[in-house]
Amino acid sequence: MWTKKDLQQLIKDKMGEYLFIVVSNRQPYVHVLKKGKIECQRGAGGVITALDPVMQACNGTWVACGDGEADRKVTDKQDKVKVPPENSAYTLKRVWLSKEEENGFYYGYSNEALWPLCHMAFERPVFRKEDWDYYVQVNKKFAQAVIEEVGNNKAFIWIQDYHLCLLPKFLKEMAPNQLIISHFWHIPWPNYEAFRICPQRKEILDGLLANDLLGFHIRYHCDNFFDAIDREIESKINRESFSIVRRGHETFVRPYPISVDFAGISEISDSDDVLKAKGALIEELGLCGLKVLLGLDRIDYTKGIPERLLAIDRLLEKHPELKEKMVFLQMGEISRIHIPKYKALNDEINALVEQINWKHSTDSWKPILLMRRHLSFHELLAFYRLGDICIVSSLHDGMNLVAKEFISSRTDEGGILVLSQFTGAARELTDAVLANPYDREQFSEAIFTALNLPEDERRKQMVKMREVVGHSNIFRWAGKILSELLKFEFKE
Ligand code: F6P
């Protein structure tokens, strides 16, 4: 089993004098002002859940956008700050975007064009020429920040996600012999029928082919990528070595299913702080004596939150005997709220909760509690620990790390996972109760099945899933990618 130590050893043995730089849009830590004081919070989302423990083990530099109100107050002249605050394990270098850049690059091209393009959630992508121009401009800005950091050194660069498709190409143009570049794509890669509508498809593929190594969660996404290349770019696809050669440069493409820090989460979940936080949440929310069903997501239309609420509604229609015996606790941080579809989704969720609660509530009970506050890491684990069932109902998801975090937190071997069959995680977590979020009857039945699962069966499922996540943990994911990356040699 890969451990944090194995990863550290790999870096120590193989990284040598070279720099190690991770690049993403979202920063791992944000500095905010709370009652006039600066507070450092860990960011949300899959990239951070996965990469923060890796970076804490590797002591590299992470380049990302600064967006917190107090971010500039804590950075030095080179825009750097050590994180996390408790142990300063690595360096965060912040890139600053103007309002216009944030709007065009992040809200616009990344999240109104590429995000819906890659997820089959039946939301139409919006391609605006001006958003694309900002996307190009910000990718160049990231390239400058990375090159500034590299200086005269040689460096291994590890780029994250769909915000930075053009970065590999810009970097290779700026420092052809100094960089070995890998890129991990954290969301699905669509099939060609979906991808071909993108007006900038050739530029995107061209940018990604500057990588030396390109990773997706599952083999199916790699195959979709090969199809796109086959149809759009003159190149040689080598199915045996799983690589693409174009103009003398070879890009290796590989599936690497992402995961979480199983051992770290397991250990903290047993701590007194987490147990105390669990007690506090039970009291605050009045959960004592109730079966607790959990949902935890960024408020995003790919996560199937309305579908989940409607399944709870159906469950209570069919099984009114569950009233006053269970509660569904949905935790959700507001996300990308300046995009009209996200705003509309937020309103839809509020209205649905209102409607379902009105329909089923009694004098002393309501079925759904919606919470939007930021959870500290300890509170997050406490939240997982108080659930009898965790429901993940994504309409389409590259992997879904909530499912893996929930499993990792359950050292008590308690809890059941109801998991959408449309997540990458469903391919590994075959012992979860699988559900189709589009099928309200089946979905509500799956929740009912989970509620009635015999104790020994439930425990058996959790033990098996803990084995899977324990083995395929985040250090294995990072170790596999970095082992491959460190085999590349710099050009002379
Ligand atoms: O995993 C996909 C992803 O877009 C990550 O890039 C990101 O960290 C996460 O979801 C959250 O999204 P955002 O950074 O837009 O809040």
XYZ file of C-alpha atoms and ligand atoms in Angstrom:
508
model
C 0.000 0.000 0.000
C 1.360 3.463 -0.923
C 1.930 5.753 2.059
C 2.908 9.370 2.527
C 6.423 8.156 3.367
C 6.699 6.209 0.081
C 5.796 9.337 -1.827
C 8.303 11.413 0.125
C 10.972 8.777 -0.532
C 10.202 8.752 -4.268
C 10.593 12.523 -4.407
C 13.784 12.434 -2.365
C 15.328 9.688 -4.542
C 14.259 10.902 -7.957
C 13.453 14.611 -7.937
C 17.083 15.547 -7.325
C 17.868 19.220 -7.783
C 14.836 19.850 -9.948
C 11.933 22.036 -8.871
C 8.444 20.648 -8.436
C 5.594 23.017 -9.293
C 1.865 22.328 -9.212
C -0.439 24.726 -11.077
C -4.207 25.081 -10.754
C -6.836 27.770 -10.933
C -8.234 27.162 -7.426
C -5.868 27.858 -4.553
C -5.521 25.393 -1.671
C -5.725 28.060 1.055
C -7.569 31.339 1.128
C -6.987 34.182 3.572
C -10.224 35.805 4.668
C -11.156 38.506 7.152
C -13.218 37.351 10.115
C -14.220 40.046 12.597
C -11.297 42.164 11.421
C -8.760 39.339 11.822
C -7.031 37.383 9.062
C -8.045 33.726 8.993
C -6.602 31.054 6.693
C -9.150 28.512 5.402
C -8.577 25.418 3.299
C -10.395 25.704 -0.047
C -13.137 23.330 -1.196
C -13.276 21.005 -4.209
C -11.718 17.855 -5.558
C -8.387 19.310 -6.657
C -7.601 20.576 -3.174
C -8.860 17.505 -1.329
C -6.506 15.428 -3.444
C -3.455 17.649 -3.891
C -3.055 19.315 -0.503
C -1.850 16.136 1.291
C 0.443 15.398 -1.655
C 1.983 18.854 -1.517
C 2.332 18.650 2.247
C 4.409 15.522 1.618
C 6.468 17.007 -1.236
C 7.368 20.537 -0.204
C 7.028 22.069 -3.680
C 5.429 25.261 -4.957
C 1.749 25.560 -5.852
C 0.805 28.341 -8.307
C -2.886 29.369 -8.209
C -5.220 32.371 -8.335
C -5.452 34.520 -5.229
C -9.078 35.471 -4.608
C -9.426 35.974 -0.843
C -10.035 39.429 0.592
C -6.903 39.152 2.773
C -4.737 37.203 0.298
C -2.562 40.169 -0.693
C -1.961 41.090 2.930
C -0.028 37.892 3.657
C 2.007 37.382 0.469
C 5.594 38.576 -0.036
C 7.018 40.570 -2.960
C 7.000 37.484 -5.167
C 3.353 36.865 -4.254
C 4.268 33.869 -2.117
C 3.105 32.602 1.265
C 3.873 29.392 3.177
C 0.912 27.080 3.857
C -0.811 25.517 5.735
C -0.569 27.957 8.623
C 0.023 25.218 11.220
C 3.146 23.722 9.647
C 4.260 25.753 6.565
C 4.781 22.603 4.525
C 4.910 24.164 1.044
C 4.816 27.455 -0.856
C 1.722 28.964 -2.427
C 2.437 31.492 -5.196
C -0.582 33.576 -6.059
C -1.563 34.852 -9.501
C -3.816 37.932 -9.451
C -6.633 38.305 -11.954
C -8.580 41.440 -12.809
C -12.401 41.350 -12.535
C -12.610 41.141 -16.330
C -10.142 38.255 -16.446
C -11.962 36.366 -13.702
C -15.214 36.910 -15.494
C -14.043 35.814 -18.947
C -11.552 33.100 -17.939
C -13.152 31.488 -14.867
C -16.894 32.173 -15.044
C -16.991 32.409 -18.813
C -14.838 30.031 -20.809
C -13.914 27.570 -18.033
C -17.319 27.233 -16.434
C -19.894 28.231 -19.028
C -18.132 26.553 -21.965
C -15.758 23.754 -20.906
C -17.556 22.579 -17.749
C -20.927 21.832 -19.416
C -19.117 20.599 -22.552
C -17.358 17.878 -20.555
C -20.254 16.887 -18.266
C -23.293 15.144 -19.694
C -25.734 17.058 -17.520
C -27.652 18.417 -20.514
C -26.688 22.025 -19.923
C -25.761 23.831 -23.115
C -22.224 25.195 -23.212
C -21.907 28.891 -24.064
C -18.915 29.804 -26.232
C -18.219 33.528 -26.304
C -15.292 34.818 -28.316
C -14.461 37.414 -25.625
C -14.372 34.698 -22.917
C -11.962 32.688 -25.030
C -9.722 35.744 -25.424
C -9.554 36.092 -21.629
C -8.951 32.346 -21.313
C -5.904 32.684 -23.587
C -4.721 35.794 -21.737
C -4.986 34.172 -18.283
C -3.268 30.978 -19.441
C -0.397 33.225 -20.588
C -0.409 34.964 -17.216
C -0.059 31.585 -15.489
C 2.781 30.699 -17.855
C 4.628 33.880 -16.866
C 4.160 33.142 -13.162
C 5.510 29.604 -13.591
C 8.483 30.733 -15.671
C 9.276 33.412 -13.068
C 9.361 30.655 -10.472
C 11.495 28.308 -12.588
C 14.175 30.911 -13.355
C 17.277 29.149 -14.678
C 16.376 25.828 -13.081
C 14.850 22.723 -14.515
C 11.443 21.781 -13.220
C 8.742 19.153 -13.188
C 5.422 20.900 -13.701
C 2.124 19.332 -12.758
C -0.898 21.192 -14.173
C -4.422 20.590 -12.886
C -7.668 20.654 -14.804
C -9.596 22.262 -17.599
C -8.863 25.890 -16.754
C -5.327 25.569 -18.066
C -5.511 23.720 -21.405
C -3.152 26.143 -23.129
C -0.594 26.410 -20.341
C 1.521 23.382 -21.422
C 1.974 24.839 -24.896
C 2.867 28.337 -23.641
C 5.340 26.875 -21.151
C 7.049 24.681 -23.722
C 7.348 27.667 -26.057
C 8.883 29.803 -23.313
C 11.328 27.240 -21.886
C 11.579 24.233 -24.219
C 14.488 22.484 -22.498
C 13.804 23.279 -18.885
C 10.456 21.654 -18.273
C 8.836 18.243 -18.087
C 5.086 18.704 -17.961
C 2.235 16.537 -16.784
C -1.426 17.507 -16.729
C -4.279 15.893 -14.848
C -7.829 16.368 -16.110
C -10.151 16.257 -13.077
C -13.458 16.139 -14.927
C -14.779 13.746 -17.592
C -13.534 13.998 -21.180
C -16.650 13.845 -23.403
C -17.200 11.618 -26.396
C -16.440 13.095 -29.797
C -20.080 13.819 -30.682
C -20.224 16.170 -27.705
C -16.716 17.581 -28.044
C -16.913 18.496 -31.711
C -19.303 21.413 -31.104
C -16.509 23.351 -29.399
C -15.313 26.165 -31.709
C -11.844 26.177 -30.088
C -11.425 22.373 -30.088
C -8.239 22.366 -32.185
C -6.511 24.970 -30.013
C -7.482 23.050 -26.872
C -6.122 19.764 -28.208
C -3.039 21.514 -29.498
C -2.389 22.992 -26.038
C -2.823 19.630 -24.301
C -0.501 17.835 -26.721
C 2.409 19.909 -25.410
C 2.209 17.800 -22.222
C 4.603 14.924 -21.763
C 2.052 13.023 -19.689
C -1.713 13.544 -19.636
C -3.900 11.827 -17.037
C -7.630 11.160 -16.822
C -9.594 9.358 -14.105
C -10.666 6.372 -16.169
C -9.774 4.557 -19.375
C -13.031 5.623 -21.044
C -12.004 9.313 -20.839
C -8.590 8.449 -22.347
C -10.335 6.672 -25.220
C -12.585 9.697 -25.787
C -9.498 11.900 -25.892
C -7.838 9.627 -28.459
C -11.010 9.803 -30.599
C -10.925 13.598 -30.486
C -7.269 13.634 -31.548
C -7.950 11.080 -34.270
C -10.686 13.253 -35.753
C -9.123 16.676 -35.319
C -5.321 16.621 -35.298
C -2.814 15.252 -37.751
C -0.749 12.967 -35.568
C 0.240 9.354 -34.997
C -1.744 7.537 -32.327
C 0.113 4.612 -30.837
C -2.476 2.381 -29.153
C 0.179 0.051 -27.762
C 2.193 2.618 -25.853
C -1.004 4.666 -25.366
C 0.581 7.805 -26.723
C 0.239 10.435 -29.436
C 3.154 11.647 -31.531
C 2.915 14.974 -33.274
C 5.719 17.049 -34.786
C 8.275 14.809 -33.085
C 6.788 15.250 -29.595
C 5.173 12.335 -27.782
C 2.374 12.715 -25.213
C 1.620 9.689 -23.058
C -2.012 9.334 -21.972
C -2.932 7.306 -18.876
C -5.861 6.612 -16.525
C -5.141 7.440 -12.873
C -8.224 7.191 -10.621
C -7.888 9.963 -8.067
C -8.465 9.398 -4.364
C -8.107 10.863 -0.863
C -5.683 10.630 2.056
C -7.313 7.546 3.559
C -4.883 7.113 6.463
C -4.831 10.825 7.346
C -8.627 11.128 7.266
C -9.044 7.888 9.261
C -6.671 9.129 11.928
C -8.211 12.581 12.330
C -11.731 11.114 12.300
C -10.965 9.299 15.536
C -9.675 12.417 17.274
C -11.403 14.021 20.234
C -11.873 17.234 18.236
C -13.919 15.432 15.604
C -15.970 13.540 18.168
C -16.650 16.799 20.003
C -17.631 18.520 16.746
C -19.969 15.611 15.999
C -21.695 16.037 19.360
C -22.029 19.778 18.769
C -23.589 19.254 15.318
C -26.069 16.679 16.648
C -27.162 19.137 19.301
C -27.220 22.194 17.025
C -29.316 20.412 14.404
C -31.515 18.373 16.754
C -30.500 15.030 15.212
C -30.704 12.915 18.320
C -32.673 9.687 17.784
C -33.084 10.248 14.024
C -31.641 8.287 11.095
C -29.430 10.817 9.355
C -29.076 10.928 5.572
C -26.340 13.190 4.241
C -25.597 15.110 1.093
C -22.525 17.283 0.671
C -21.725 19.144 -2.510
C -20.754 22.360 -4.111
C -24.061 23.709 -5.413
C -23.569 22.580 -9.002
C -26.031 21.256 -11.582
C -23.829 18.210 -12.224
C -24.314 16.990 -8.645
C -27.975 15.980 -9.011
C -29.173 17.870 -5.915
C -32.778 18.509 -7.090
C -32.949 14.830 -8.126
C -31.837 13.857 -4.613
C -34.481 16.082 -3.002
C -37.150 14.622 -5.260
C -36.040 11.106 -4.319
C -36.475 12.017 -0.627
C -39.911 13.385 -1.444
C -40.832 10.134 -3.221
C -39.420 8.061 -0.361
C -41.702 9.852 2.099
C -44.696 9.550 -0.224
C -44.195 5.803 -0.417
C -43.122 5.288 3.180
C -44.864 7.824 5.434
C -43.907 5.621 8.391
C -40.417 7.179 8.048
C -41.742 10.588 9.149
C -40.173 11.826 12.387
C -37.700 8.942 12.168
C -35.233 10.340 9.633
C -33.810 13.598 8.409
C -31.947 14.507 5.246
C -29.139 16.939 5.876
C -27.874 18.700 2.759
C -24.702 20.710 3.131
C -23.771 22.837 0.153
C -21.375 25.657 -0.434
C -22.545 28.246 -2.918
C -20.489 27.979 -6.076
C -19.961 30.000 -9.292
C -22.983 32.074 -8.303
C -22.388 34.789 -10.920
C -23.325 32.285 -13.617
C -27.109 32.478 -14.200
C -27.555 28.661 -14.285
C -25.969 28.352 -10.835
C -28.122 31.148 -9.451
C -31.222 29.466 -10.910
C -30.172 26.105 -9.433
C -29.731 27.688 -6.040
C -33.227 29.167 -6.240
C -34.615 25.836 -7.429
C -33.054 24.008 -4.470
C -34.435 26.556 -1.986
C -37.899 26.255 -3.503
C -37.811 22.438 -3.532
C -36.711 22.213 0.103
C -39.488 24.616 1.070
C -42.072 22.667 -0.902
C -41.033 19.186 0.302
C -40.750 20.319 3.911
C -44.190 21.929 3.729
C -45.660 18.771 2.219
C -44.274 16.255 4.731
C -43.510 18.169 7.928
C -45.308 17.590 11.221
C -45.635 19.931 14.213
C -42.244 18.959 15.570
C -40.300 17.698 12.550
C -39.272 18.535 9.003
C -37.561 16.116 6.645
C -34.861 18.318 5.060
C -32.267 20.575 6.620
C -30.297 22.721 4.208
C -27.042 24.170 5.473
C -24.702 26.446 3.609
C -21.993 27.367 6.041
C -18.313 26.624 5.478
C -17.170 23.562 7.413
C -13.691 23.326 8.867
C -11.930 20.033 8.093
C -12.743 18.694 11.580
C -16.399 19.653 11.180
C -16.461 18.042 7.762
C -15.273 14.742 9.193
C -17.718 15.092 12.116
C -20.455 15.620 9.543
C -19.533 12.375 7.761
C -19.406 10.542 11.076
C -22.930 11.420 12.088
C -24.547 10.041 8.932
C -26.260 6.684 8.613
C -26.325 7.111 4.853
C -24.328 9.361 2.542
C -25.989 10.082 -0.808
C -23.900 11.013 -3.849
C -26.171 11.541 -6.844
C -24.058 13.231 -9.517
C -25.549 13.244 -12.996
C -21.987 12.947 -14.283
C -18.772 13.125 -12.293
C -15.146 12.380 -13.182
C -14.599 10.607 -9.854
C -16.372 12.175 -6.802
C -14.234 12.462 -3.727
C -17.089 13.020 -1.249
C -17.803 9.301 -1.599
C -14.177 8.416 -0.833
C -13.884 10.922 2.021
C -17.044 9.536 3.622
C -15.643 5.984 3.483
C -12.247 7.075 4.810
C -13.852 8.829 7.781
C -15.793 5.735 8.864
C -13.236 4.005 11.068
C -16.285 2.807 13.042
C -17.231 0.808 9.913
C -20.643 2.461 10.114
C -22.629 4.157 7.376
C -23.847 3.222 3.927
C -22.993 4.889 0.635
C -25.725 5.427 -1.952
C -23.789 6.270 -5.087
C -24.745 7.459 -8.550
C -23.765 5.003 -11.259
C -22.584 7.985 -13.321
C -19.570 8.780 -11.162
C -16.040 7.524 -11.811
C -16.111 6.282 -8.198
C -18.893 3.798 -9.014
C -16.361 1.772 -11.041
C -14.248 1.169 -7.948
C -16.828 1.244 -5.156
C -18.912 -1.645 -6.383
C -20.128 -2.390 -2.840
C -22.049 0.877 -2.616
C -25.824 0.876 -3.164
C -25.889 2.136 -6.756
C -28.561 4.513 -7.996
C -29.666 6.240 -11.177
C -30.475 9.829 -10.143
C -32.597 10.316 -13.271
C -34.889 7.459 -12.192
C -36.865 8.794 -9.239
C -38.504 5.451 -8.412
C -35.281 3.463 -8.497
C -33.356 6.179 -6.668
C -35.878 6.416 -3.812
C -35.974 2.604 -3.621
C -32.167 2.529 -3.381
C -32.354 4.890 -0.386
C -35.065 2.695 1.147
C -32.892 -0.398 0.587
C -29.989 1.378 2.284
C -32.189 2.342 5.243
C -33.186 -1.282 5.716
C -29.897 -3.030 5.080
C -29.177 -5.633 7.780
C -26.354 -4.636 10.131
C -23.898 -7.375 9.082
C -24.471 -6.684 5.381
C -23.966 -2.959 5.933
C -20.753 -3.479 7.829
C -19.436 -5.943 5.217
C -19.972 -3.336 2.476
C -18.175 -0.634 4.418
C -15.234 -2.907 5.288
C -14.785 -3.815 1.610
C -15.017 -0.227 0.453
C -12.514 0.856 3.108
C -10.125 -1.757 1.730
C -10.538 -0.367 -1.781
C -9.969 3.285 -0.794
C -7.190 2.348 1.652
C -5.327 0.611 -1.167
C -6.085 3.090 -3.963
C -5.332 6.119 -1.835
C -4.097 9.555 -2.841
C -0.418 8.706 -2.352
C -0.800 5.826 -4.786
C -2.437 8.189 -7.311
C 0.281 10.795 -6.944
C 3.018 8.140 -6.675
C 1.958 6.502 -9.939
C 1.829 9.814 -11.803
C 5.096 11.118 -10.365
C 6.918 7.797 -10.932
C 5.962 8.060 -14.599
C 6.801 11.770 -14.774
C 10.199 11.348 -13.150
C 11.206 8.852 -15.841
C 11.270 11.601 -18.460
C 14.619 13.168 -19.192
C 15.247 16.862 -19.775
C 16.470 17.859 -23.238
C 20.049 19.083 -23.350
O -12.777 18.881 -9.757
C -13.255 19.791 -10.652
C -13.209 21.200 -10.107
O -13.553 22.145 -11.050
C -11.859 21.608 -9.611
O -11.072 22.131 -10.585
C -12.204 22.598 -8.566
O -11.281 22.668 -7.546
C -13.534 22.106 -8.046
O -14.127 21.387 -9.060
C -14.369 23.215 -7.492
O -14.717 24.134 -8.475
P -14.346 25.659 -8.362
O -12.862 25.726 -8.283
O -14.901 26.262 -9.606
O -15.007 26.150 -7.123
